[in-house]
Amino acid sequence: MDVNISIVPEAVATIRPESARQVLVQLSDLYSTVYGLDADAVLEGLEQREALGSTGFGRGVAIPHCRSVAVKRPTMVLLKLEQPVDFDAADAIPVSLIFGLVSPENAGATHLHALAAISRLVRDEARMSALTDAPDAEAAFSVLTNQFLRAAA
């Protein structure tokens, strides 16, 4: 299945947070800056989802996600962390890659397909190595868009 996840080059960044909450705050701020979403609304959605259970996927990855009336299709942000942070992942490994996902409010199946596409990427050793080894945001964006995403105009 072809999953159409929106991402633009500016939505890939390297940050240095000190906690999982700072990751969520910076993720929300980037959604605001890049996609024009309300940072507080995104943060509230991400925090509500985290309250249900950690989105720490394992293998050094977290996939914080929520839904919003402000997007028309799944929209992603990728954060590379300069230092891993504890995200309460099931495997207890601190995270260093964050795949943020905001999907349309009523896009149940679409949201699940987008999460599944990210999950497949995370399980692919070659792709994860390419992302982890990407020297900058531009290179990481290239890995993402050449693998399974179509860049938004």
XYZ file of N, CA, C and O in Angstrom:
612
model
N 0.843 -1.191 0.000
C 0.000 0.000 0.000
C 0.882 1.246 0.000
O 1.852 1.330 0.724
N 0.510 2.177 -0.809
C 1.232 3.436 -0.890
C 0.711 4.377 0.194
O -0.477 4.660 0.240
N 1.584 4.805 1.058
C 1.202 5.714 2.131
C 1.720 7.093 1.781
O 2.909 7.283 1.555
N 0.833 8.049 1.720
C 1.204 9.405 1.358
C 1.341 10.241 2.626
O 0.370 10.778 3.132
N 2.562 10.309 3.141
C 2.850 11.080 4.340
C 3.554 12.360 3.910
O 4.551 12.320 3.201
N 3.033 13.470 4.350
C 3.608 14.759 3.996
C 4.823 15.068 4.876
O 4.752 14.938 6.099
N 5.914 15.436 4.223
C 7.094 15.924 4.951
C 7.830 16.876 4.028
O 7.881 16.681 2.815
N 8.361 17.933 4.597
C 9.151 18.917 3.859
C 10.542 18.959 4.482
O 10.723 18.543 5.634
N 11.541 19.432 3.744
C 12.910 19.444 4.282
C 13.037 20.149 5.629
O 13.799 19.709 6.492
N 12.274 21.202 5.830
C 12.363 21.969 7.074
C 11.829 21.197 8.282
O 12.014 21.612 9.427
N 11.154 20.064 8.026
C 10.567 19.266 9.099
C 11.538 18.221 9.643
O 11.147 17.360 10.426
N 12.783 18.295 9.229
C 13.819 17.398 9.733
C 14.833 18.256 10.478
O 15.349 19.228 9.932
N 15.088 17.916 11.729
C 15.972 18.744 12.543
C 16.748 17.892 13.541
O 16.351 16.778 13.875
N 17.841 18.445 14.010
C 18.622 17.847 15.094
C 18.439 18.725 16.321
O 18.541 19.947 16.237
N 18.124 18.087 17.441
C 17.886 18.840 18.680
C 18.656 18.201 19.823
O 19.166 17.093 19.701
N 18.695 18.911 20.945
C 19.375 18.407 22.144
C 18.451 18.582 23.351
O 18.678 19.431 24.216
N 17.420 17.741 23.442
C 16.515 17.842 24.594
C 17.092 17.098 25.801
O 17.987 16.271 25.660
N 16.552 17.414 26.966
C 17.003 16.750 28.185
C 15.996 15.739 28.699
O 16.285 15.002 29.637
N 14.800 15.708 28.099
C 13.761 14.797 28.573
C 12.790 14.491 27.443
O 12.763 15.178 26.420
N 11.969 13.476 27.668
C 10.938 13.126 26.697
C 9.955 14.283 26.535
O 9.504 14.567 25.427
N 9.631 14.965 27.627
C 8.700 16.093 27.521
C 9.284 17.198 26.650
O 8.573 17.801 25.848
N 10.582 17.476 26.783
C 11.207 18.487 25.926
C 11.155 18.070 24.464
O 11.025 18.916 23.579
N 11.256 16.776 24.210
C 11.113 16.281 22.838
C 9.729 16.662 22.311
O 9.596 17.184 21.197
N 8.701 16.405 23.101
C 7.330 16.709 22.672
C 7.128 18.200 22.456
O 6.474 18.613 21.493
N 7.699 19.015 23.333
C 7.589 20.469 23.185
C 8.273 20.922 21.897
O 7.708 21.690 21.103
N 9.487 20.445 21.663
C 10.217 20.856 20.462
C 9.559 20.301 19.202
O 9.551 20.965 18.159
N 8.990 19.120 19.286
C 8.247 18.542 18.173
C 7.052 19.434 17.836
O 6.812 19.785 16.673
N 6.309 19.836 18.860
C 5.143 20.714 18.675
C 5.552 22.055 18.087
O 4.876 22.585 17.198
N 6.664 22.607 18.577
C 7.151 23.884 18.056
C 7.523 23.772 16.582
O 7.251 24.679 15.789
N 8.129 22.648 16.203
C 8.505 22.461 14.799
C 7.261 22.308 13.926
O 7.209 22.848 12.817
N 6.258 21.601 14.413
C 4.989 21.514 13.672
C 4.391 22.904 13.469
O 3.850 23.213 12.415
N 4.513 23.760 14.465
C 3.998 25.115 14.356
C 4.793 25.921 13.329
O 4.224 26.556 12.441
N 6.108 25.881 13.441
C 6.973 26.653 12.561
C 6.873 26.203 11.103
O 6.760 27.018 10.197
N 6.915 24.892 10.894
C 6.989 24.356 9.535
C 5.619 24.232 8.872
O 5.462 24.559 7.700
N 4.638 23.741 9.612
C 3.332 23.454 9.013
C 2.231 24.430 9.431
O 1.092 24.295 8.999
N 2.558 25.376 10.313
C 1.574 26.368 10.726
C 0.527 25.847 11.691
O -0.522 26.468 11.862
N 0.793 24.713 12.329
C -0.163 24.173 13.295
C -0.011 24.883 14.633
O 1.040 25.440 14.939
N -1.051 24.849 15.435
C -1.015 25.447 16.763
C -0.162 24.560 17.670
O -0.531 23.409 17.935
N 0.960 25.092 18.130
C 1.907 24.299 18.932
C 1.259 23.747 20.191
O 1.496 22.589 20.559
N 0.441 24.550 20.862
C -0.202 24.096 22.091
C -1.170 22.946 21.821
O -1.246 21.989 22.599
N -1.914 23.036 20.716
C -2.866 21.975 20.369
C -2.125 20.682 20.031
O -2.542 19.589 20.443
N -1.019 20.781 19.291
C -0.238 19.595 18.952
C 0.349 18.992 20.227
O 0.263 17.779 20.443
N 0.918 19.840 21.078
C 1.502 19.339 22.331
C 0.440 18.635 23.171
O 0.683 17.554 23.704
N -0.746 19.221 23.269
C -1.816 18.601 24.042
C -2.170 17.228 23.460
O -2.333 16.253 24.199
N -2.266 17.136 22.125
C -2.572 15.860 21.489
C -1.494 14.824 21.733
O -1.791 13.658 22.038
N -0.234 15.232 21.616
C 0.875 14.309 21.850
C 0.912 13.843 23.302
O 1.135 12.660 23.583
N 0.687 14.775 24.225
C 0.712 14.420 25.647
C -0.445 13.491 26.006
O -0.282 12.575 26.812
N -1.627 13.731 25.407
C -2.761 12.841 25.664
C -2.436 11.428 25.187
O -2.765 10.450 25.861
N -1.788 11.328 24.028
C -1.429 10.002 23.513
C -0.382 9.340 24.404
O -0.474 8.156 24.712
N 0.613 10.092 24.848
C 1.649 9.538 25.732
C 1.051 9.074 27.057
O 1.544 8.120 27.651
N -0.011 9.739 27.511
C -0.653 9.348 28.768
C -1.272 7.953 28.663
O -1.437 7.258 29.672
N -1.588 7.519 27.445
C -2.140 6.182 27.233
C -1.055 5.112 27.283
O -1.345 3.940 27.470
N 0.173 5.523 27.088
C 1.309 4.604 27.070
C 2.398 5.206 26.206
O 2.115 5.923 25.240
N 3.626 4.914 26.527
C 4.740 5.492 25.798
C 4.707 5.128 24.319
O 4.375 4.003 23.954
N 5.080 6.087 23.495
C 5.234 5.832 22.064
C 6.683 5.482 21.747
O 7.096 5.501 20.594
N 7.452 5.159 22.798
C 8.798 4.644 22.602
C 8.681 3.295 21.910
O 8.218 2.321 22.486
N 9.046 3.256 20.650
C 8.854 2.082 19.806
C 9.833 0.972 20.146
O 9.539 -0.201 20.020
N 11.012 1.369 20.573
C 12.100 0.428 20.787
C 13.183 0.675 19.759
O 13.019 1.487 18.843
N 14.339 0.042 19.962
C 15.459 0.181 19.033
C 15.939 1.629 18.898
O 16.443 2.022 17.867
N 15.719 2.439 19.953
C 16.189 3.812 19.928
C 15.279 4.777 19.190
O 15.689 5.870 18.824
N 14.021 4.378 18.990
C 13.066 5.183 18.218
C 11.799 5.413 19.029
O 11.339 4.533 19.741
N 11.234 6.613 18.875
C 9.903 6.912 19.409
C 9.065 7.470 18.262
O 9.597 8.112 17.351
N 7.765 7.199 18.331
C 6.850 7.678 17.299
C 5.675 8.398 17.966
O 4.538 7.904 17.982
N 5.926 9.573 18.553
C 4.823 10.332 19.150
C 3.850 10.733 18.040
O 4.266 11.171 16.972
N 2.564 10.542 18.304
C 1.579 10.833 17.275
C 0.259 11.283 17.885
O -0.029 11.011 19.047
N -0.516 11.977 17.060
C -1.841 12.431 17.464
C -2.629 12.778 16.202
O -2.117 12.656 15.093
N -3.831 13.213 16.415
C -4.675 13.622 15.293
C -5.058 15.087 15.466
O -5.068 15.608 16.569
N -5.388 15.711 14.337
C -5.711 17.139 14.363
C -6.652 17.487 13.221
O -6.510 16.948 12.111
N -7.554 18.407 13.478
C -8.432 18.906 12.412
C -7.663 19.820 11.461
O -8.154 20.146 10.387
N -6.457 20.209 11.850
C -5.685 21.192 11.075
C -4.875 20.589 9.918
O -4.252 21.332 9.171
N -4.863 19.260 9.780
C -4.125 18.654 8.670
C -5.082 17.861 7.786
O -6.109 17.354 8.255
N -4.726 17.763 6.512
C -5.565 17.048 5.550
C -5.037 15.653 5.232
O -5.745 14.837 4.647
N -3.777 15.398 5.582
C -3.197 14.069 5.398
C -2.115 13.893 6.463
O -1.667 14.872 7.068
N -1.670 12.651 6.703
C -0.629 12.446 7.708
C 0.591 13.322 7.412
O 1.038 13.424 6.270
N 1.080 13.950 8.456
C 2.173 14.914 8.343
C 3.253 14.529 9.347
O 2.958 14.280 10.514
N 4.498 14.505 8.876
C 5.578 13.997 9.708
C 6.660 15.032 9.975
O 6.909 15.917 9.169
N 7.298 14.852 11.126
C 8.509 15.576 11.510
C 9.509 14.509 11.966
O 9.129 13.547 12.635
N 10.758 14.670 11.594
C 11.805 13.765 12.066
C 12.799 14.565 12.889
O 13.324 15.581 12.422
N 13.033 14.109 14.106
C 14.022 14.731 14.975
C 15.132 13.733 15.260
O 14.862 12.595 15.662
N 16.361 14.162 15.028
C 17.526 13.376 15.446
C 18.032 14.025 16.726
O 18.211 15.241 16.779
N 18.227 13.220 17.757
C 18.657 13.760 19.039
C 20.169 13.662 19.160
O 20.753 12.622 18.872
N 20.786 14.761 19.588
C 22.239 14.763 19.777
C 22.656 13.814 20.881
O 23.751 13.249 20.846
N 21.788 13.654 21.875
C 22.010 12.711 22.967
C 20.706 11.965 23.174
O 19.649 12.582 23.247
N 20.753 10.638 23.281
C 19.513 9.890 23.510
C 18.840 10.303 24.823
O 19.514 10.699 25.767
N 17.516 10.207 24.846
C 16.750 10.475 26.063
C 15.861 9.276 26.371
O 15.458 8.530 25.480
N 15.545 9.100 27.644
C 14.656 8.026 28.070
C 13.243 8.360 27.625
O 12.725 9.435 27.918
N 12.630 7.445 26.899
C 11.259 7.642 26.416
C 10.352 6.532 26.929
O 9.287 6.287 26.394
N 10.826 5.826 27.959
C 10.054 4.749 28.574
C 9.658 3.676 27.557
O 8.554 3.148 27.579
N 10.584 3.380 26.641
C 10.330 2.355 25.626
C 10.317 0.977 26.277
O 10.962 0.750 27.298
N 9.600 0.062 25.668
C 9.479 -1.296 26.211
C 10.830 -1.989 26.351
O 11.036 -2.759 27.284
N 11.767 -1.692 25.434
C 13.088 -2.328 25.509
C 14.063 -1.544 26.384
O 15.224 -1.912 26.506
N 13.592 -0.448 26.988
C 14.367 0.396 27.909
C 15.563 1.087 27.253
O 16.385 1.676 27.942
N 15.655 1.055 25.943
C 16.746 1.738 25.237
C 16.343 3.204 25.022
O 15.261 3.477 24.489
N 17.188 4.154 25.451
C 16.885 5.572 25.205
C 16.759 5.837 23.700
O 17.379 5.157 22.882
N 15.953 6.824 23.347
C 15.695 7.105 21.931
C 16.625 8.183 21.387
O 17.026 9.102 22.099
N 16.943 8.048 20.117
C 17.751 9.063 19.444
C 17.110 9.508 18.129
O 17.554 10.466 17.524
N 16.059 8.813 17.697
C 15.292 9.215 16.511
C 13.825 9.325 16.891
O 13.264 8.407 17.505
N 13.218 10.445 16.526
C 11.815 10.698 16.824
C 11.077 10.921 15.500
O 11.408 11.835 14.747
N 10.094 10.067 15.232
C 9.220 10.251 14.085
C 7.908 10.800 14.610
O 7.113 10.053 15.185
N 7.676 12.108 14.462
C 6.415 12.696 14.880
C 5.399 12.537 13.769
O 5.736 12.685 12.593
N 4.151 12.240 14.120
C 3.102 12.059 13.125
C 1.826 12.728 13.603
O 1.363 12.456 14.713
N 1.278 13.612 12.777
C -0.023 14.213 13.033
C -0.895 13.875 11.827
O -0.534 14.169 10.689
N -2.021 13.209 12.104
C -2.940 12.786 11.050
C -4.271 13.513 11.190
O -4.592 14.029 12.261
N -5.070 13.514 10.113
C -6.392 14.144 10.198
C -7.245 13.519 11.300
O -7.123 12.323 11.599
N -8.104 14.319 11.863
C -8.934 13.913 13.001
C -9.699 12.614 12.745
O -9.738 11.741 13.600
N -10.302 12.474 11.592
C -11.159 11.320 11.321
C -10.519 10.306 10.380
O -11.216 9.580 9.689
N -9.205 10.252 10.359
C -8.490 9.363 9.438
C -7.966 8.137 10.168
O -6.774 7.913 10.246
N -8.880 7.338 10.694
C -8.469 6.174 11.477
C -7.566 5.226 10.718
O -6.434 4.965 11.123
N -8.035 4.702 9.586
C -7.244 3.739 8.820
C -5.999 4.394 8.236
O -4.916 3.797 8.249
N -6.131 5.607 7.752
C -4.983 6.316 7.170
C -3.905 6.520 8.224
O -2.714 6.346 7.952
N -4.315 6.893 9.422
C -3.369 7.092 10.521
C -2.645 5.781 10.842
O -1.419 5.758 10.990
N -3.388 4.694 10.914
C -2.779 3.395 11.206
C -1.833 2.953 10.097
O -0.762 2.402 10.371
N -2.190 3.210 8.840
C -1.307 2.861 7.727
C -0.018 3.684 7.777
O 1.062 3.174 7.470
N -0.127 4.957 8.162
C 1.068 5.799 8.277
C 1.975 5.291 9.404
O 3.199 5.202 9.234
N 1.379 4.939 10.538
C 2.169 4.369 11.639
C 2.833 3.063 11.209
O 3.995 2.816 11.536
N 2.113 2.247 10.459
C 2.672 0.982 9.985
C 3.841 1.222 9.033
O 4.841 0.501 9.072
N 3.730 2.239 8.180
C 4.814 2.550 7.246
C 6.067 2.979 8.012
O 7.185 2.565 7.680
N 5.883 3.794 9.048
C 7.023 4.213 9.866
C 7.604 3.000 10.590
O 8.828 2.828 10.656
N 6.742 2.146 11.101
C 7.192 0.936 11.784
C 8.028 0.054 10.857
O 9.073 -0.469 11.254
N 7.586 -0.103 9.610
C 8.366 -0.897 8.649
C 9.736 -0.273 8.410
O 10.747 -0.975 8.319
N 9.770 1.032 8.311
C 11.048 1.730 8.121
C 11.984 1.453 9.293
O 13.154 1.140 9.107
N 11.447 1.546 10.504
C 12.257 1.363 11.711
C 12.817 -0.058 11.783
O 13.924 -0.267 12.271
N 12.085 -1.011 11.273
C 12.533 -2.412 11.310
C 13.546 -2.736 10.219
O 14.142 -3.809 10.244
N 13.719 -1.855 9.265
C 14.645 -2.090 8.155
C 16.036 -1.601 8.542
O 16.280 -0.398 8.638
N 16.947 -2.540 8.768
C 18.295 -2.205 9.248
C 19.020 -1.222 8.329
O 19.653 -0.277 8.791
N 18.956 -1.450 7.027
C 19.676 -0.586 6.084
C 19.134 0.841 6.125
O 19.900 1.806 6.142
N 17.816 0.963 6.144
C 17.213 2.304 6.183
C 17.535 3.018 7.495
O 17.821 4.210 7.512
N 17.453 2.271 8.595
C 17.747 2.892 9.892
C 19.209 3.312 9.973
O 19.522 4.386 10.497
N 20.097 2.503 9.453
C 21.516 2.888 9.433
C 21.711 4.146 8.606
O 22.455 5.050 9.001
N 21.039 4.207 7.465
C 21.159 5.393 6.603
C 20.646 6.637 7.323
O 21.253 7.708 7.245
N 19.540 6.511 8.046
C 19.014 7.660 8.797
C 19.938 8.045 9.935
O 20.237 9.219 10.146
N 20.376 7.051 10.689
C 21.252 7.307 11.835
C 22.572 7.928 11.388
O 23.099 8.818 12.052
N 23.083 7.462 10.262
C 24.371 7.944 9.764
C 24.276 9.214 8.928
O 25.309 9.783 8.565
N 23.066 9.654 8.617
C 22.907 10.862 7.797
C 23.616 12.023 8.491
O 23.360 12.304 9.655
N 24.530 12.705 7.773
C 25.339 13.743 8.410
C 24.579 15.026 8.730
O 25.024 15.821 9.550
N 23.429 15.229 8.090
C 22.677 16.456 8.341
C 21.206 16.231 7.996
O 20.812 15.164 7.511
N 20.400 17.266 8.246
C 18.962 17.162 8.021
C 18.645 16.911 6.550
O 17.737 16.141 6.233
N 19.381 17.526 5.661
C 19.132 17.344 4.233
C 19.327 15.882 3.825
O 18.523 15.311 3.082
N 20.378 15.264 4.322
C 20.647 13.856 4.006
C 19.567 12.957 4.604
O 19.117 12.006 3.958
N 19.136 13.248 5.827
C 18.082 12.455 6.460
C 16.774 12.592 5.685
O 16.059 11.610 5.458
N 16.469 13.805 5.244
C 15.262 14.029 4.436
C 15.328 13.210 3.151
O 14.347 12.591 2.742
N 16.484 13.179 2.537
C 16.668 12.414 1.310
C 16.426 10.928 1.545
O 15.766 10.256 0.747
N 16.935 10.402 2.657
C 16.707 8.995 2.989
C 15.202 8.739 3.123
O 14.674 7.770 2.573
N 14.507 9.611 3.835
C 13.062 9.434 4.022
C 12.306 9.494 2.707
O 11.494 8.618 2.416
N 12.547 10.501 1.929
C 11.766 10.694 0.712
C 12.117 9.687 -0.360
O 11.281 9.366 -1.199
N 13.301 9.155 -0.335
C 13.671 8.136 -1.315
C 13.221 6.746 -0.899
O 13.302 5.818 -1.683
N 12.757 6.601 0.328
C 12.374 5.275 0.808
C 10.875 5.035 0.702
O 10.449 4.122 0.048
N 10.072 5.852 1.371
C 8.649 5.515 1.378
C 7.729 6.714 1.433
O 6.513 6.560 1.453
N 8.277 7.901 1.437
C 7.440 9.081 1.552
C 7.508 9.911 0.280
O 8.497 9.936 -0.418
N 6.444 10.612 0.019
C 6.453 11.594 -1.054
C 6.507 12.969 -0.409
O 5.684 13.294 0.420
N 7.475 13.749 -0.805
C 7.610 15.082 -0.216
C 6.423 15.947 -0.607
O 5.924 15.875 -1.727
N 5.992 16.749 0.325
C 4.909 17.680 0.046
C 5.463 18.876 -0.710
O 6.601 19.274 -0.525
N 4.638 19.427 -1.537
C 5.072 20.617 -2.296
C 5.031 21.834 -1.409
O 4.330 21.909 -0.458
